[in-house]
Amino acid sequence: MVDDPSTRARLVAAGVDLVDTAGFGAVGVRSVAARAGVSHGAPRRYFPTLESLLAAIAAEGVADLNAALAPAIANGIGDGAVAYWRFARARPGMFTLIFRHDLLDSAGGRLRETTGGWFSALVEATGDELRAVSCWAAVHGLCVLAATRAPEAFGFQIDESVVRRVAEDRAGG
């Protein structure tokens, strides 16, 4: 039997849907197969391990985030930070998954090539690697903090204006 590329695409789409609706912890070979409407053994024809399936799912998320980030970063650090923030808020499961390099590095997908490009764009925009790291860490940290709602316990609200100000401050040195 010949592998059907549309089945592979359906499996990945089903995985993306699971990640976006229930978090990446809900993704398993059987849950993806059920969501895609195929037999529970079908995913193994295309993905030898769960990690390889997660890498294919994450690649879709990275492509989506890249599509939002590229034009935003071109408009400035603040716009890039807000695009990153919006993605993290709208798709928290995918945001978590795409940064789980511990799971994804050995599974293929070459995700670091794209995420490395984000860092290179930040270095170019800030003119300095340390500023770029500081900016990314600050914005990423704000996204993680907002997801846990921890700042609200202290009466502090993180929103797009905070993200923009922090990013521009970190980028400017």
PDB file of C-alpha atoms in Angstrom:
ATOM      1  CA  MET A   1       0.000   0.000   0.000  1.00  0.00           C
ATOM      2  CA  VAL A   2       1.316   3.435  -0.957  1.00  0.00           C
ATOM      3  CA  ASP A   3       1.473   6.133   1.723  1.00  0.00           C
ATOM      4  CA  ASP A   4      -1.181   8.773   1.223  1.00  0.00           C
ATOM      5  CA  PRO A   5       0.122  12.336   1.691  1.00  0.00           C
ATOM      6  CA  SER A   6      -3.398  13.515   2.449  1.00  0.00           C
ATOM      7  CA  THR A   7      -3.571  11.099   5.398  1.00  0.00           C
ATOM      8  CA  ARG A   8      -0.302  12.504   6.744  1.00  0.00           C
ATOM      9  CA  ALA A   9      -1.663  16.032   6.364  1.00  0.00           C
ATOM     10  CA  ARG A  10      -4.912  15.034   8.103  1.00  0.00           C
ATOM     11  CA  LEU A  11      -2.944  13.555  10.991  1.00  0.00           C
ATOM     12  CA  VAL A  12      -0.888  16.723  11.399  1.00  0.00           C
ATOM     13  CA  ALA A  13      -3.990  18.925  11.141  1.00  0.00           C
ATOM     14  CA  ALA A  14      -5.727  16.775  13.759  1.00  0.00           C
ATOM     15  CA  GLY A  15      -2.676  17.127  16.004  1.00  0.00           C
ATOM     16  CA  VAL A  16      -2.634  20.898  15.549  1.00  0.00           C
ATOM     17  CA  ASP A  17      -6.307  20.999  16.460  1.00  0.00           C
ATOM     18  CA  LEU A  18      -5.691  18.902  19.592  1.00  0.00           C
ATOM     19  CA  VAL A  19      -2.788  21.101  20.679  1.00  0.00           C
ATOM     20  CA  ASP A  20      -4.829  24.253  20.131  1.00  0.00           C
ATOM     21  CA  THR A  21      -7.924  22.975  21.934  1.00  0.00           C
ATOM     22  CA  ALA A  22      -6.515  20.751  24.691  1.00  0.00           C
ATOM     23  CA  GLY A  23      -2.756  21.408  24.903  1.00  0.00           C
ATOM     24  CA  PHE A  24       0.096  19.313  23.624  1.00  0.00           C
ATOM     25  CA  GLY A  25      -0.257  16.924  26.569  1.00  0.00           C
ATOM     26  CA  ALA A  26      -3.469  15.680  24.939  1.00  0.00           C
ATOM     27  CA  VAL A  27      -1.610  14.576  21.819  1.00  0.00           C
ATOM     28  CA  GLY A  28      -1.096  10.866  21.545  1.00  0.00           C
ATOM     29  CA  VAL A  29      -0.994   8.527  18.588  1.00  0.00           C
ATOM     30  CA  ARG A  30      -4.502   7.232  19.314  1.00  0.00           C
ATOM     31  CA  SER A  31      -6.024  10.652  20.032  1.00  0.00           C
ATOM     32  CA  VAL A  32      -4.642  12.063  16.789  1.00  0.00           C
ATOM     33  CA  ALA A  33      -5.828   9.036  14.823  1.00  0.00           C
ATOM     34  CA  ALA A  34      -9.307   9.340  16.311  1.00  0.00           C
ATOM     35  CA  ARG A  35      -9.451  13.065  15.576  1.00  0.00           C
ATOM     36  CA  ALA A  36      -8.267  12.441  11.988  1.00  0.00           C
ATOM     37  CA  GLY A  37     -10.783   9.624  11.488  1.00  0.00           C
ATOM     38  CA  VAL A  38      -8.188   6.940  10.709  1.00  0.00           C
ATOM     39  CA  SER A  39      -7.232   3.674  12.382  1.00  0.00           C
ATOM     40  CA  HIS A  40      -5.137   3.888  15.522  1.00  0.00           C
ATOM     41  CA  GLY A  41      -2.227   2.284  13.653  1.00  0.00           C
ATOM     42  CA  ALA A  42      -2.231   4.763  10.757  1.00  0.00           C
ATOM     43  CA  PRO A  43      -0.045   7.423  12.406  1.00  0.00           C
ATOM     44  CA  ARG A  44       2.835   4.945  12.754  1.00  0.00           C
ATOM     45  CA  ARG A  45       3.034   4.674   8.954  1.00  0.00           C
ATOM     46  CA  TYR A  46       3.992   8.356   8.816  1.00  0.00           C
ATOM     47  CA  PHE A  47       5.489   9.027  12.251  1.00  0.00           C
ATOM     48  CA  PRO A  48       7.634   6.307  13.831  1.00  0.00           C
ATOM     49  CA  THR A  49       7.505   7.962  17.262  1.00  0.00           C
ATOM     50  CA  LEU A  50       5.245  10.307  19.175  1.00  0.00           C
ATOM     51  CA  GLU A  51       8.095  12.827  19.137  1.00  0.00           C
ATOM     52  CA  SER A  52       8.187  12.778  15.328  1.00  0.00           C
ATOM     53  CA  LEU A  53       4.442  13.431  15.261  1.00  0.00           C
ATOM     54  CA  LEU A  54       4.856  16.274  17.772  1.00  0.00           C
ATOM     55  CA  ALA A  55       7.678  17.706  15.641  1.00  0.00           C
ATOM     56  CA  ALA A  56       5.429  17.743  12.574  1.00  0.00           C
ATOM     57  CA  ILE A  57       2.684  19.431  14.589  1.00  0.00           C
ATOM     58  CA  ALA A  58       5.155  21.933  16.039  1.00  0.00           C
ATOM     59  CA  ALA A  59       6.465  22.699  12.549  1.00  0.00           C
ATOM     60  CA  GLU A  60       2.984  23.923  11.627  1.00  0.00           C
ATOM     61  CA  GLY A  61       2.920  26.154  14.697  1.00  0.00           C
ATOM     62  CA  VAL A  62       6.395  27.498  13.974  1.00  0.00           C
ATOM     63  CA  ALA A  63       5.331  28.294  10.413  1.00  0.00           C
ATOM     64  CA  ASP A  64       2.252  30.115  11.707  1.00  0.00           C
ATOM     65  CA  LEU A  65       4.253  32.104  14.244  1.00  0.00           C
ATOM     66  CA  ASN A  66       6.902  32.859  11.637  1.00  0.00           C
ATOM     67  CA  ALA A  67       4.223  34.170   9.262  1.00  0.00           C
ATOM     68  CA  ALA A  68       3.049  36.555  11.989  1.00  0.00           C
ATOM     69  CA  LEU A  69       6.524  37.542  13.199  1.00  0.00           C
ATOM     70  CA  ALA A  70       8.340  38.231   9.928  1.00  0.00           C
ATOM     71  CA  PRO A  71       6.293  41.246   8.833  1.00  0.00           C
ATOM     72  CA  ALA A  72       5.847  42.454  12.413  1.00  0.00           C
ATOM     73  CA  ILE A  73       9.576  42.471  13.186  1.00  0.00           C
ATOM     74  CA  ALA A  74      10.151  44.335   9.936  1.00  0.00           C
ATOM     75  CA  ASN A  75       7.941  47.094  11.406  1.00  0.00           C
ATOM     76  CA  GLY A  76       9.993  47.232  14.601  1.00  0.00           C
ATOM     77  CA  ILE A  77      10.782  45.421  17.824  1.00  0.00           C
ATOM     78  CA  GLY A  78       7.540  46.534  19.476  1.00  0.00           C
ATOM     79  CA  ASP A  79       5.387  45.160  16.671  1.00  0.00           C
ATOM     80  CA  GLY A  80       7.352  41.905  16.691  1.00  0.00           C
ATOM     81  CA  ALA A  81       6.897  41.566  20.442  1.00  0.00           C
ATOM     82  CA  VAL A  82       3.160  42.179  20.164  1.00  0.00           C
ATOM     83  CA  ALA A  83       2.838  39.567  17.386  1.00  0.00           C
ATOM     84  CA  TYR A  84       4.712  37.068  19.576  1.00  0.00           C
ATOM     85  CA  TRP A  85       2.442  37.960  22.525  1.00  0.00           C
ATOM     86  CA  ARG A  86      -0.723  37.594  20.465  1.00  0.00           C
ATOM     87  CA  PHE A  87       0.334  34.161  19.249  1.00  0.00           C
ATOM     88  CA  ALA A  88       1.154  33.031  22.799  1.00  0.00           C
ATOM     89  CA  ARG A  89      -2.201  34.271  24.085  1.00  0.00           C
ATOM     90  CA  ALA A  90      -4.260  32.864  21.210  1.00  0.00           C
ATOM     91  CA  ARG A  91      -2.497  29.485  21.005  1.00  0.00           C
ATOM     92  CA  PRO A  92      -0.969  28.660  24.396  1.00  0.00           C
ATOM     93  CA  GLY A  93      -0.675  24.920  23.741  1.00  0.00           C
ATOM     94  CA  MET A  94       1.184  25.488  20.495  1.00  0.00           C
ATOM     95  CA  PHE A  95       3.334  28.201  22.057  1.00  0.00           C
ATOM     96  CA  THR A  96       4.418  25.731  24.733  1.00  0.00           C
ATOM     97  CA  LEU A  97       5.027  22.917  22.252  1.00  0.00           C
ATOM     98  CA  ILE A  98       7.190  24.875  19.822  1.00  0.00           C
ATOM     99  CA  PHE A  99       9.632  25.707  22.590  1.00  0.00           C
ATOM    100  CA  ARG A 100       9.933  22.132  23.855  1.00  0.00           C
ATOM    101  CA  HIS A 101      13.211  21.545  22.052  1.00  0.00           C
ATOM    102  CA  ASP A 102      13.964  18.806  24.583  1.00  0.00           C
ATOM    103  CA  LEU A 103      11.178  16.789  22.944  1.00  0.00           C
ATOM    104  CA  LEU A 104      11.582  17.944  19.391  1.00  0.00           C
ATOM    105  CA  ASP A 105      15.320  18.166  18.673  1.00  0.00           C
ATOM    106  CA  SER A 106      15.825  14.469  18.035  1.00  0.00           C
ATOM    107  CA  ALA A 107      12.547  14.089  16.152  1.00  0.00           C
ATOM    108  CA  GLY A 108      13.380  16.012  13.001  1.00  0.00           C
ATOM    109  CA  GLY A 109      11.518  19.007  11.702  1.00  0.00           C
ATOM    110  CA  ARG A 110      14.553  21.300  11.847  1.00  0.00           C
ATOM    111  CA  LEU A 111      12.667  23.818  13.988  1.00  0.00           C
ATOM    112  CA  ARG A 112      15.782  25.572  15.268  1.00  0.00           C
ATOM    113  CA  GLU A 113      16.503  26.807  11.756  1.00  0.00           C
ATOM    114  CA  THR A 114      13.361  28.944  11.898  1.00  0.00           C
ATOM    115  CA  THR A 115      13.592  29.955  15.540  1.00  0.00           C
ATOM    116  CA  GLY A 116      17.265  30.772  14.976  1.00  0.00           C
ATOM    117  CA  GLY A 117      16.117  33.152  12.253  1.00  0.00           C
ATOM    118  CA  TRP A 118      13.972  34.960  14.799  1.00  0.00           C
ATOM    119  CA  PHE A 119      17.011  35.482  16.982  1.00  0.00           C
ATOM    120  CA  SER A 120      19.055  36.678  14.013  1.00  0.00           C
ATOM    121  CA  ALA A 121      16.336  39.211  13.171  1.00  0.00           C
ATOM    122  CA  LEU A 122      16.393  40.434  16.777  1.00  0.00           C
ATOM    123  CA  VAL A 123      20.177  40.760  16.714  1.00  0.00           C
ATOM    124  CA  GLU A 124      19.940  42.748  13.490  1.00  0.00           C
ATOM    125  CA  ALA A 125      17.181  44.974  14.896  1.00  0.00           C
ATOM    126  CA  THR A 126      18.942  45.609  18.219  1.00  0.00           C
ATOM    127  CA  GLY A 127      22.490  45.626  16.903  1.00  0.00           C
ATOM    128  CA  ASP A 128      23.675  43.475  19.784  1.00  0.00           C
ATOM    129  CA  GLU A 129      23.327  39.816  20.813  1.00  0.00           C
ATOM    130  CA  LEU A 130      22.970  40.619  24.504  1.00  0.00           C
ATOM    131  CA  ARG A 131      20.155  43.083  23.825  1.00  0.00           C
ATOM    132  CA  ALA A 132      18.495  40.538  21.539  1.00  0.00           C
ATOM    133  CA  VAL A 133      18.650  37.827  24.225  1.00  0.00           C
ATOM    134  CA  SER A 134      17.406  40.251  26.859  1.00  0.00           C
ATOM    135  CA  CYS A 135      14.508  41.353  24.667  1.00  0.00           C
ATOM    136  CA  TRP A 136      13.437  37.813  23.742  1.00  0.00           C
ATOM    137  CA  ALA A 137      13.768  36.577  27.322  1.00  0.00           C
ATOM    138  CA  ALA A 138      11.723  39.491  28.647  1.00  0.00           C
ATOM    139  CA  VAL A 139       8.923  39.109  26.111  1.00  0.00           C
ATOM    140  CA  HIS A 140       8.874  35.321  26.381  1.00  0.00           C
ATOM    141  CA  GLY A 141       8.816  35.651  30.153  1.00  0.00           C
ATOM    142  CA  LEU A 142       5.867  38.031  29.995  1.00  0.00           C
ATOM    143  CA  CYS A 143       4.009  35.502  27.838  1.00  0.00           C
ATOM    144  CA  VAL A 144       4.682  32.706  30.324  1.00  0.00           C
ATOM    145  CA  LEU A 145       3.787  34.867  33.323  1.00  0.00           C
ATOM    146  CA  ALA A 146       0.540  35.974  31.708  1.00  0.00           C
ATOM    147  CA  ALA A 147      -0.367  32.362  30.966  1.00  0.00           C
ATOM    148  CA  THR A 148      -0.020  31.522  34.669  1.00  0.00           C
ATOM    149  CA  ARG A 149      -1.895  34.681  35.707  1.00  0.00           C
ATOM    150  CA  ALA A 150       0.730  35.159  38.439  1.00  0.00           C
ATOM    151  CA  PRO A 151       1.099  38.941  37.973  1.00  0.00           C
ATOM    152  CA  GLU A 152      -2.626  39.411  38.600  1.00  0.00           C
ATOM    153  CA  ALA A 153      -2.096  38.122  42.132  1.00  0.00           C
ATOM    154  CA  PHE A 154       0.034  41.221  42.699  1.00  0.00           C
ATOM    155  CA  GLY A 155      -2.402  43.566  40.984  1.00  0.00           C
ATOM    156  CA  PHE A 156      -0.314  43.861  37.818  1.00  0.00           C
ATOM    157  CA  GLN A 157      -1.869  43.375  34.417  1.00  0.00           C
ATOM    158  CA  ILE A 158       0.244  42.368  31.424  1.00  0.00           C
ATOM    159  CA  ASP A 159      -1.168  43.537  28.124  1.00  0.00           C
ATOM    160  CA  GLU A 160       0.104  44.487  24.685  1.00  0.00           C
ATOM    161  CA  SER A 161       1.224  47.927  25.787  1.00  0.00           C
ATOM    162  CA  VAL A 162       3.367  46.411  28.564  1.00  0.00           C
ATOM    163  CA  VAL A 163       4.852  43.882  26.139  1.00  0.00           C
ATOM    164  CA  ARG A 164       5.660  46.640  23.619  1.00  0.00           C
ATOM    165  CA  ARG A 165       7.252  48.889  26.253  1.00  0.00           C
ATOM    166  CA  VAL A 166       9.359  46.096  27.739  1.00  0.00           C
ATOM    167  CA  ALA A 167      10.550  44.932  24.315  1.00  0.00           C
ATOM    168  CA  GLU A 168      11.443  48.430  23.164  1.00  0.00           C
ATOM    169  CA  ASP A 169      13.213  49.131  26.465  1.00  0.00           C
ATOM    170  CA  ARG A 170      15.246  45.897  26.269  1.00  0.00           C
ATOM    171  CA  ALA A 171      16.056  46.445  22.599  1.00  0.00           C
ATOM    172  CA  GLY A 172      17.197  50.005  23.184  1.00  0.00           C
ATOM    173  CA  GLY A 173      19.615  49.053  25.898  1.00  0.00           C
TER     174      GLY A 173
END
